[in-house]
Coordinates of C-alpha atoms and ligand atoms in Angstrom, one line a residue:
X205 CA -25.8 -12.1 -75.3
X206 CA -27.2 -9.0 -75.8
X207 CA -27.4 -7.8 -79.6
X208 CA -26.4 -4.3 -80.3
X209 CA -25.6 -3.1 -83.5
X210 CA -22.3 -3.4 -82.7
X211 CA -22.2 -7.4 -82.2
X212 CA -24.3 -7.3 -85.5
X213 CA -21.5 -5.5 -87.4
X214 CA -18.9 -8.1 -85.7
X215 CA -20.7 -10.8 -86.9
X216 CA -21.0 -9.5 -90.6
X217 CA -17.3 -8.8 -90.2
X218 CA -16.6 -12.7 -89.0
X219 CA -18.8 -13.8 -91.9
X220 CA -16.9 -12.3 -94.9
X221 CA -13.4 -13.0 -92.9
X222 CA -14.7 -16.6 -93.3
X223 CA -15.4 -16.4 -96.9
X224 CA -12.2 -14.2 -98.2
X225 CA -10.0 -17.5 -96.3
X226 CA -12.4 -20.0 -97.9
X227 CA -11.9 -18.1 -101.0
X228 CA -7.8 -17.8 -99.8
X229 CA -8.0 -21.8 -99.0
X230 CA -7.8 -20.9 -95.3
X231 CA -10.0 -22.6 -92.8
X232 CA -12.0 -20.7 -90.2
X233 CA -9.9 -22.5 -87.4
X234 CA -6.8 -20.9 -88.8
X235 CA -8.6 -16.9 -88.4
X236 CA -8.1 -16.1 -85.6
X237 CA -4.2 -16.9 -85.1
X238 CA -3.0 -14.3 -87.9
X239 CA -4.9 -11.3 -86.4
X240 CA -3.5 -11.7 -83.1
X241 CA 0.0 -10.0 -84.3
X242 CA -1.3 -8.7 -86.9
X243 CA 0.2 -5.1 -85.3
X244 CA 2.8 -3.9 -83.1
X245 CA 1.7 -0.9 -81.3
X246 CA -0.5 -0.1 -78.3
X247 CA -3.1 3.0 -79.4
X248 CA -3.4 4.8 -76.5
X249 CA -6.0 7.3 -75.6
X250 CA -5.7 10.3 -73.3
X251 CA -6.4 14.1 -73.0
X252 CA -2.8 14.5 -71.9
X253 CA -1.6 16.5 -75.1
X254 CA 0.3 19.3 -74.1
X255 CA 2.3 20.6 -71.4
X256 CA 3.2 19.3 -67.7
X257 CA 0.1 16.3 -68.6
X258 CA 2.2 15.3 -71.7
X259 CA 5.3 15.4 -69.7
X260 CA 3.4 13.1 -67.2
X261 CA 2.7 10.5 -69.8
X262 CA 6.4 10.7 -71.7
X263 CA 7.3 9.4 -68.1
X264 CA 5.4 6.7 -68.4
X265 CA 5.6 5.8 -71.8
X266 CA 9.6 5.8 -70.8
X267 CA 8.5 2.9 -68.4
X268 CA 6.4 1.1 -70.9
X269 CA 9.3 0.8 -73.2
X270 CA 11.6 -0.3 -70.8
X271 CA 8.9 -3.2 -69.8
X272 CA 7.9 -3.9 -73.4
X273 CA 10.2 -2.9 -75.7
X274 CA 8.8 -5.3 -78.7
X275 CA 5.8 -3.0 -78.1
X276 CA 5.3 0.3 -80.2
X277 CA 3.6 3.3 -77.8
X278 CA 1.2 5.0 -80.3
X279 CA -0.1 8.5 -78.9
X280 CA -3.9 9.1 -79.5
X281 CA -4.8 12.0 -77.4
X282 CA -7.0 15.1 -78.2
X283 CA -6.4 18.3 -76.6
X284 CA -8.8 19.7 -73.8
X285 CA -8.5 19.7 -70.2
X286 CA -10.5 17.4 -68.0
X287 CA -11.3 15.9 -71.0
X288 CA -13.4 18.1 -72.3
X289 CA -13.3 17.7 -76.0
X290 CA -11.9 13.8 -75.7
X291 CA -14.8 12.4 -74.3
X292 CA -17.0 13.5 -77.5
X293 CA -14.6 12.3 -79.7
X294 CA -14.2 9.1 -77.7
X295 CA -17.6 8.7 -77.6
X296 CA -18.2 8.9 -81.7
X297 CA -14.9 6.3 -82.2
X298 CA -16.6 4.2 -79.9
X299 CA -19.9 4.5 -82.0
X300 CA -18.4 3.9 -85.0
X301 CA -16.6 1.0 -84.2
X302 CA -12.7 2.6 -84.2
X303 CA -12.0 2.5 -80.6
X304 CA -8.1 3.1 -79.4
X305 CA -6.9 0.0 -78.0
X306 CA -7.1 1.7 -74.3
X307 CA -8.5 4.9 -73.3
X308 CA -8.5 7.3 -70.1
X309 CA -11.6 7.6 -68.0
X310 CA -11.8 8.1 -64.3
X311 CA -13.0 5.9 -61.7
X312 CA -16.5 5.7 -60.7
X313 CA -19.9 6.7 -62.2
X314 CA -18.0 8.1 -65.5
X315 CA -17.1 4.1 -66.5
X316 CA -21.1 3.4 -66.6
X317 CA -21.8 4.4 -69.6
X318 CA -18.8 2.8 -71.6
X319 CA -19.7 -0.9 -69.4
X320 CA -23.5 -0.3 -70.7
X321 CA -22.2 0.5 -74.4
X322 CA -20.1 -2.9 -74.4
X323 CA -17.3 -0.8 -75.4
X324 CA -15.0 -1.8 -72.4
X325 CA -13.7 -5.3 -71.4
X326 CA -13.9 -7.3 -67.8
X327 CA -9.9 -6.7 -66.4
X328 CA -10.8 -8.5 -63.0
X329 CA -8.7 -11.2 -64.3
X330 CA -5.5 -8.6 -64.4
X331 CA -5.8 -7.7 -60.7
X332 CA -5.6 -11.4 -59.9
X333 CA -2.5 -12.0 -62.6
X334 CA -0.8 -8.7 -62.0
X335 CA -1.2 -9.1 -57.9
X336 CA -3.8 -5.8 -57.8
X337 CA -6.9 -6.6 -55.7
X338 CA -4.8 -5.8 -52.4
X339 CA -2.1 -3.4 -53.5
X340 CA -5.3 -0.3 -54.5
X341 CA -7.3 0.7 -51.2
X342 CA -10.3 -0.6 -50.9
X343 CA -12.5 2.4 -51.4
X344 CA -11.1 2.4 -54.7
X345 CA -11.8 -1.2 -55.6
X346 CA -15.3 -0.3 -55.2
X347 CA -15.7 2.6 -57.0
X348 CA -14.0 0.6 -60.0
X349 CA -16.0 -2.6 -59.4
X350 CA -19.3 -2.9 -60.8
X351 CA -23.0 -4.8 -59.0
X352 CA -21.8 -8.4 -59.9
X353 CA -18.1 -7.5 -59.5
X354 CA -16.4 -7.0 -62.3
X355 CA -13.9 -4.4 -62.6
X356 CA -12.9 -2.4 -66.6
X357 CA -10.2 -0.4 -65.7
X358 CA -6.5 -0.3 -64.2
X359 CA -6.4 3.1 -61.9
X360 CA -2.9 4.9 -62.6
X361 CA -3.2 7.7 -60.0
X362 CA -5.6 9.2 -57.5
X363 CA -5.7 13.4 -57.8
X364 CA -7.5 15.4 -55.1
X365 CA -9.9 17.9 -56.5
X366 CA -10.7 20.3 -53.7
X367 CA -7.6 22.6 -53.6
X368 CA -7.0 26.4 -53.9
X369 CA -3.1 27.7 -55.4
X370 CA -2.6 31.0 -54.1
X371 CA 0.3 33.4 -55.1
X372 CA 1.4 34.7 -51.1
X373 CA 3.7 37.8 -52.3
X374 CA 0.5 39.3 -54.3
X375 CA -1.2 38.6 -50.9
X376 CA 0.8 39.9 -48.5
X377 CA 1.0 43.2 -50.8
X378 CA -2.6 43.4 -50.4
X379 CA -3.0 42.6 -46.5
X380 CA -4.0 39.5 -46.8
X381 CA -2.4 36.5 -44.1
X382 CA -0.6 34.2 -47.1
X383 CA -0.8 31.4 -44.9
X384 CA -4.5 31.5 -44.2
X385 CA -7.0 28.6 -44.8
X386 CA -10.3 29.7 -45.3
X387 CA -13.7 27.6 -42.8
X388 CA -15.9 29.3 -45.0
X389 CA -16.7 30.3 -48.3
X390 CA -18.3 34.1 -46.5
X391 CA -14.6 34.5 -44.9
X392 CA -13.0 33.8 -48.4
X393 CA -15.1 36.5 -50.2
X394 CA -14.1 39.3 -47.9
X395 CA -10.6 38.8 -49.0
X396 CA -11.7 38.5 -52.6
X397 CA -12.7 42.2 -52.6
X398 CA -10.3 43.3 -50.9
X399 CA -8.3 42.0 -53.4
X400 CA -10.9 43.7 -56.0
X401 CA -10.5 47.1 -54.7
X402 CA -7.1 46.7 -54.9
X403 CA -7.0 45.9 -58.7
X404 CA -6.1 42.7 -58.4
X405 CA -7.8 39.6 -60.4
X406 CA -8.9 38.2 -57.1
X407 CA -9.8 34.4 -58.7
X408 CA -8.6 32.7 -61.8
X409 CA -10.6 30.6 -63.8
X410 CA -11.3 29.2 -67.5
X411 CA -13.6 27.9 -69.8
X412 CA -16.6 26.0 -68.5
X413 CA -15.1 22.3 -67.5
X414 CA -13.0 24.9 -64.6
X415 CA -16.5 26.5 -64.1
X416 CA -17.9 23.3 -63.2
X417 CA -15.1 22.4 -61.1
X418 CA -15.1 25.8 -59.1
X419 CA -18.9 24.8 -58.5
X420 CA -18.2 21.9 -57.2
X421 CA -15.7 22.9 -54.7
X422 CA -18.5 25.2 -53.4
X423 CA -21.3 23.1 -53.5
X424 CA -18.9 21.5 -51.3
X425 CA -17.6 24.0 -49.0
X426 CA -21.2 25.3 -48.6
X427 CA -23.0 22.1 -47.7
X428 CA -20.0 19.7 -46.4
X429 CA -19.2 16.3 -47.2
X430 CA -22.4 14.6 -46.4
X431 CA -24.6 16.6 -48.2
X432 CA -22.6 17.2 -51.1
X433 CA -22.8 13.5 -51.6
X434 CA -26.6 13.7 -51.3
X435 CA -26.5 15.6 -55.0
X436 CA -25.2 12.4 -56.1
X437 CA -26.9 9.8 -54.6
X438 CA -30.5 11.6 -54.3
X439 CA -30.6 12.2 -51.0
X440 CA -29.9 16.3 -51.2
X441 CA -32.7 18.1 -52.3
X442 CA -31.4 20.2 -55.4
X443 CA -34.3 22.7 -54.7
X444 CA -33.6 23.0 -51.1
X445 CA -32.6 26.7 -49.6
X446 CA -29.1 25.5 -48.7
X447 CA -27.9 24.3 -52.5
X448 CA -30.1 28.1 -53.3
X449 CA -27.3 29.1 -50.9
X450 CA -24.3 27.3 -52.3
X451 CA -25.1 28.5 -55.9
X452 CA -25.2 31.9 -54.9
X453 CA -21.8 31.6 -53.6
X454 CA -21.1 30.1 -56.7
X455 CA -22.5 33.4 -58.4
X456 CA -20.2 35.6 -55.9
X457 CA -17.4 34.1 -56.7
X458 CA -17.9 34.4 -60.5
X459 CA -17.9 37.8 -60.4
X460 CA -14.1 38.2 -58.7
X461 CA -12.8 36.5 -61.8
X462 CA -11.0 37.3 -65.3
X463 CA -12.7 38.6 -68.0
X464 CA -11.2 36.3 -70.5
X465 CA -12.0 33.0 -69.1
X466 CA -13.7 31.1 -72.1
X467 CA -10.9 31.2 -73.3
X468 CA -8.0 29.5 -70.8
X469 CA -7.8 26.1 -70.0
X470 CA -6.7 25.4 -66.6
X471 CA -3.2 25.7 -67.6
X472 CA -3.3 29.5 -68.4
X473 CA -5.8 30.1 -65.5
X474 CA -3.3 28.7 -62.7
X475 CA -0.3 30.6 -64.6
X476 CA -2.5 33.3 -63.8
X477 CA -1.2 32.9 -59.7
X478 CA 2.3 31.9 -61.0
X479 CA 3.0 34.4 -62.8
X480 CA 1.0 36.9 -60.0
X481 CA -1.3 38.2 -62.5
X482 CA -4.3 36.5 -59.6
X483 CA -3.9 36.0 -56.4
X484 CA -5.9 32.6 -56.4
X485 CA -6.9 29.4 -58.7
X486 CA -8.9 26.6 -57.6
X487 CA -8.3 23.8 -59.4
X488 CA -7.3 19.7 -58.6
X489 CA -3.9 18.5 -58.1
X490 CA -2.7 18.3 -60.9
X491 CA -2.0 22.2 -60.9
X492 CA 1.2 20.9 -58.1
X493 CA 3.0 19.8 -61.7
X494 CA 2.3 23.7 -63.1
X495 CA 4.1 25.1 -60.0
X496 CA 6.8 22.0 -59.8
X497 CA 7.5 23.2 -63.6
X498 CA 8.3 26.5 -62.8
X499 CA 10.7 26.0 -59.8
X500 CA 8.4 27.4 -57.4
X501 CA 8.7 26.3 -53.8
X502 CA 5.7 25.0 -51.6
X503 CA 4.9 27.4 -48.8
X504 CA 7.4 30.3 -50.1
X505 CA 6.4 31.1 -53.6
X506 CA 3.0 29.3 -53.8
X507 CA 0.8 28.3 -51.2
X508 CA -1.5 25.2 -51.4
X509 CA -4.5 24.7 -49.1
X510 CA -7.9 23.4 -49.1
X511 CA -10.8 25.4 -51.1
X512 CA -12.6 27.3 -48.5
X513 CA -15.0 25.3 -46.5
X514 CA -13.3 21.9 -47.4
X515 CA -10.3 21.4 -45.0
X516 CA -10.9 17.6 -43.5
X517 CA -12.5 16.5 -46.9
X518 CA -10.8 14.8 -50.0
X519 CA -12.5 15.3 -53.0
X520 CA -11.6 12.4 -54.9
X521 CA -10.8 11.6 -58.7
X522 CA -8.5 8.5 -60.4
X523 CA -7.6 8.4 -63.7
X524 CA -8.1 4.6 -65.0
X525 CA -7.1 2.7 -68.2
X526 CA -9.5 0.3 -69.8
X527 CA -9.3 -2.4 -72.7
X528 CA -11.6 -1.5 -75.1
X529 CA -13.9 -4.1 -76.5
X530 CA -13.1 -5.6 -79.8
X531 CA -9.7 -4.6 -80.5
X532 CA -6.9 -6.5 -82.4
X533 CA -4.5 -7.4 -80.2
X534 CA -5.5 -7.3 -75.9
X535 CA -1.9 -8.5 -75.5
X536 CA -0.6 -5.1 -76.1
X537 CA -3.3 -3.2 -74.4
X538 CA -2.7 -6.1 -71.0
X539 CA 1.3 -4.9 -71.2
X540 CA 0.1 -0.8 -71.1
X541 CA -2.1 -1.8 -68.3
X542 CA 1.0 -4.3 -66.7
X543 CA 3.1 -1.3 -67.0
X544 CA 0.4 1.7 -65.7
X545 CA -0.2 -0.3 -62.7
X546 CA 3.2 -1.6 -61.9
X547 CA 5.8 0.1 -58.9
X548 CA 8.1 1.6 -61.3
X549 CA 5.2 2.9 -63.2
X550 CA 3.2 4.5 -60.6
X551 CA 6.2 6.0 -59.2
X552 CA 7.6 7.4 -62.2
X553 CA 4.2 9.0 -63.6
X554 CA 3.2 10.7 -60.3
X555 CA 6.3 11.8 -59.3
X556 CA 5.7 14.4 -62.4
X557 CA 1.7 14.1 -62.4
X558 CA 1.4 15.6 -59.1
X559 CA -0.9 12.9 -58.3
X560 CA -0.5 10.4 -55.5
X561 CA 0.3 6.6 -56.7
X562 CA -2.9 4.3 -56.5
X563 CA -0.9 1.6 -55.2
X564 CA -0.1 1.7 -51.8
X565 CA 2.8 -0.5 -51.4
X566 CA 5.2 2.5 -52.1
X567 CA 7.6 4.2 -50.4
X568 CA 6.2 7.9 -49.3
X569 CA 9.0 9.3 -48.8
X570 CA 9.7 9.1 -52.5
X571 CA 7.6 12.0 -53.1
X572 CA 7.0 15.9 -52.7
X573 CA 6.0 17.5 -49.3
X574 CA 2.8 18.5 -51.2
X575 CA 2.4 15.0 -52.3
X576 CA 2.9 13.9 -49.0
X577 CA 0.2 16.0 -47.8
X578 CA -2.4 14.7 -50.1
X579 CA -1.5 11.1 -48.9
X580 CA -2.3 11.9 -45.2
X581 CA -5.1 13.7 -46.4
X582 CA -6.7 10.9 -48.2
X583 CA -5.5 8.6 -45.7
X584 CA -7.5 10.6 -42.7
X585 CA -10.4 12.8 -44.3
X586 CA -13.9 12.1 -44.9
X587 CA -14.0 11.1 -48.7
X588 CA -16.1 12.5 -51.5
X589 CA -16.4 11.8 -55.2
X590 CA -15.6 14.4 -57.7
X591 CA -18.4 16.1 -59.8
X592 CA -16.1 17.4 -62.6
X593 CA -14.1 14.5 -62.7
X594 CA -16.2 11.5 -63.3
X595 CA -16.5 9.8 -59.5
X596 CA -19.4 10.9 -58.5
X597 CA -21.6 11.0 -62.0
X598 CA -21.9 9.1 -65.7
X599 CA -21.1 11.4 -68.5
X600 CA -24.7 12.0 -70.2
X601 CA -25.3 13.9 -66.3
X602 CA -22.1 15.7 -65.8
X603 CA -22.5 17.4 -69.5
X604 CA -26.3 18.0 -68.5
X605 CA -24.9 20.0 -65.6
X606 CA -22.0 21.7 -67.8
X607 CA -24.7 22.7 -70.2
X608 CA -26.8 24.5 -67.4
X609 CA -23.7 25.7 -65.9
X610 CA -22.7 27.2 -69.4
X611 CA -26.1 29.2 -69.4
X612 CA -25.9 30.6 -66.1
X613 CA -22.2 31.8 -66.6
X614 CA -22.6 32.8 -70.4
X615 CA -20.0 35.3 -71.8
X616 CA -21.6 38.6 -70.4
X617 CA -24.0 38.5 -67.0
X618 CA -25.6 36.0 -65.3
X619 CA -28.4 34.2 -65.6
X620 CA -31.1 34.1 -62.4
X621 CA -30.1 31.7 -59.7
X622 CA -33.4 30.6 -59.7
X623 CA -33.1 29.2 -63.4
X624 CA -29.8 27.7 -62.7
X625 CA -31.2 25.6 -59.8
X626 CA -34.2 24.5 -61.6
X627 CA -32.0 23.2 -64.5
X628 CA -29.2 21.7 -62.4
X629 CA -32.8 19.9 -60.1
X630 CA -34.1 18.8 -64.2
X631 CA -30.7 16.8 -64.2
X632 CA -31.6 14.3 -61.9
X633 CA -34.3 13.0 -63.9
Ligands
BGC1128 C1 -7.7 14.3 -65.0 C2 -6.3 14.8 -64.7 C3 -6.0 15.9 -65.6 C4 -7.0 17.0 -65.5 C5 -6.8 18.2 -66.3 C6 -8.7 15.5 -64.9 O1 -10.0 15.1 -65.3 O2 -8.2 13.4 -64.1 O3 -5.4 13.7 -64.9 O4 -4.7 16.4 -65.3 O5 -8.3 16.5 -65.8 O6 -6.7 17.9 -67.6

C-alpha cells in the first residue's frame, strides 16, 4: 500500500473508532457493521445545476427512485458548465477528505488524476455483476480501463463535441445556403463576414471553458482527425506551421463573436441562435436539449451540422460516475451506478440529455432524428477524443491550456499568436 496522507488520516480515524467502542464496551469486530447503514442517502455529485442539464438528471433521479426507493437521492452539484467551477471544488473535497459518495467525470485522460489520488474505487467488479463489459462498445471500455485493467467509473452517456447550431431564417435573410455544411474552416469565415457586414453576431460564444471548446473544434477542422490526435498523444508538433495555422483560425473566428462573452455560459450563448440574436453556436450535443426545450424543429427552425472541417469525424466525450474512495456506505453509491447504467436509465436520461445512450443494446428508434444522427455518426466516423471534455487530457493539462487560452483571448484584444503557441507547446511538458 502506498501511504498518502490520506491513508494516514484513515488510520488515525480507525484508531480512535477503536478506543471510543473499547471505551463504549464495543469490540473492534463489531465497527464496522454499524457504519454500514449508518445513512440513507446517495451524495451525488454533478455540474448539472440548472436548466435543460438539471432536467436531464431529475429524469434520472426519477429512475433511481423507482429502482431504490429505500434510497434517499441527495443533490450535490455546483453550477458551471463543462464543469468548470465543479472540478476545483471537487478537487479541494477530495483533498480534504469530504468526497460526495459519487461524482461526474468524463471518460478518458480526465479519470487519471482522481485513480493517482486514490480518491476513486476499482468498479470492474460492477461490469461483471451488472452484465456491462459487453453491453458499452469497445472503444469505450478502453478509454475507461486503465494499464492493468481496472475500470473507476460507470459511463451514463456518450455526447459528441464537434457540432455547429445555426439559426437558418437569420441565414437565409443574409444570403446564406441554411442547409450548407462547411469542408473548411476558409469557406466558413467568408460567410462569417458576410454575416458581419450585415450586422449580425456572426458566432456565439461564452466564457473561456466555450473558448476552449471552439479551439478545439478548429484545431480539428484545421488539422483532421489524425493530427488532432497527435496534440494528445505527442506525435503533432505544437510549434509546427500547421497548428500556427489552426490558431490563427482560432484568432479569426474570435473576432466574429459577441462582445459579452465572459459572461454567458453555454446556455445563453446557444440561446443566442434560438432566439436569432446569432446566426451560429458551436458547442457539443448537449445544446440538442436547448433547442428540444424550446419546441424548435430539426432542419426547419435550427439546423445541426458538423463544425466546419469535421464532417466524417466524431469528437467524442462520456460523462461517467465513479465510487469515491472511502465513503460510508458503497451500497448506495453501487445502486446510483446500477441505476445510471441500467436500460431504463439510459433511455430515460438521454432521451432529455441529448446525448446518445452508452449501452448499445437499445432500441434506436426510441430516440430523436438528431439523436439518430449522432449514432450513425459514431457508429461510422473516424473517432477522436475531446480536448474540452476530459477524453483526450488529465485535468492539471486541460486547465494549463484554459489558462493560456484565457490570455490570448483576454477581455479586450488579442494576444500574439506567437505567444499563444509557445504557451499551449509549454503544456506538454
Ligand atoms: C458534459 C455534459 C454537459 C456539458 C455542459 C460537458 O463537459 O459532459 O454533460 O452537458 O459539459 O455543461
Amino acid at each position: 500500500m502506498r501511504v498518502t496522507r490520506r491513508t494516514t488520516a484513515a488510520v488515525a480515524t480507525a484508531v480512535a473508532l477503536i478506543m471510543t467502542l473499547a471505551a463504549c464496551g464495543g469490540t473492534p469486530g463489531e465497527a464496522a457493521a454499524p457504519s454500514v447503514r449508518n445513512h440513507t442517502n446517495v451524495s451525488v455529485y454533478t455540474w448539472w445545476a440548472a436548466g435543460v442539464e438539471k432536467t436531464g438528471l431529475d429524469a434520472l433521479v426519477t429512475v433511481f427512485e423507482e429502482q431504490h426507493p429505500d434510497i434517499e437521492f441527495k443533490n450535490d452539484s455546483v453550477t458551471g458548465g463543462g464543469g468548470s467551477a465543479a472540478k476545483d471544488n471537487l478537487q479541494s473535497r477530495l483533498e480534504n477528505q469530504n468526497p460526495p459518495d459519487t461524482f461526474l467525470v468524463h471518460a478518458g485522460a480526465e479519470l487519471d488524476d482522481y485513480i493517482k489520488g486514490g480518491y476513486v474505487q476499482d468498479v470492474s467488479g460492477l461490469y461483471k455483476k451488472f452484465g456491462l463489459t459487453d453491453v458499452f462498445p469497445k472503444d469505450l471500455i478502453r478509454q475507461l480501463s486503465t494499464d492493468d485493467g481496472k475500470i473507476y467509473s460507470v459511463p451514463s452517456n456518450i455526447h459528441r463535441a464537434n457540432m455547429m447550431w445555426a439559426n437558418p431564417k437569420v441565414l437565409q435573410d443574409n444570403g446564406i445556403d441554411p442547409s450548407a455544411e462547411y469542408d473548411s474552416i476558409d469557406a466558413f469565415i467568408a460567410d462569417l463576414d458576410k454575416l458581419e457586414q450585415a450586422g449580425v453576431t456572426p458566432l456565439s460564444v461564452g466564457t473561456t471553458w466555450t473558448q476552449v471548446h471552439l479551439l478545439e473544434t478548429v484545431l480539428l477542422g484545421t488539422l483532421g482527425p489524425d493530427a488532432y490526435s497527435g496534440l494528445w498523444d505527442g506525435t503533432t508538433d505544437w510549434t509546427s506551421l500547421e497548428v500556427t495555422t489552426a490558431l490563427q483560425n482560432f484568432k479569426t473566428l474570435m473576432s466574429y463573436t459577441n462582445a459579452d462573452r465572459s459572461n454567458l455560459d453555454w446556455p445563453e450563448a446557444t440561446q443566442m441562435v434560438i432566439d436569432g440574436d446569432a446566426a451560429f453556436n458551436i458547442m457539443g450535443d448537449w445544446a440538442v436539449s436547448a433547442f428540444d426545450e424550446a419546441e424548435m424543429k430539426l432542419g426547419t427552425d435550427y439546423v445541426a451540422v458538423p463544425a466546419p472541417g469535421t464532417a466524417g469525424t466524431f469528437d467524442f466525450l462520456a460523462d461517467s460516475f465513479t465510487m469515491s474512495a472511502n465513503i460510508l456506505d458503497p451500497e448506495n453509491t453501487e445502486a446510483w451506478l446500477e441505476t445510471v447504467s441500467s436500460v431504463e436509465g439510459q433511455v430515460t436520461f438521454n432521451k432529455i440529455k441529448g446525448s446518445i445512450p452508452a449501452r448499445t443494446d437499445i432500441d434506436r428508434d426510441e430516440f430523436t432524428e438528431y439523436q439518430r444522427m449522432a449514432i450513425k455518426s459514431f457508429d461510422e466516423d473516424t473517432i477522436v477524443s475531446s480536448l474540452a471534455h476530459g477524453a483526450a487530457v488529465p485535468v492539471s493539462r486541460l486547465n494549463a491550456i484554459t489558462e493560456a487560452t484565457n490570455d490570448f483571448v483576454g477581455d479586450n484584444g488579442h494576444q500574439d499568436v506567437a505567444t499563444f503557441q509557445a504557451a499551449l507547446a509549454a503544456t506538454t511538458n
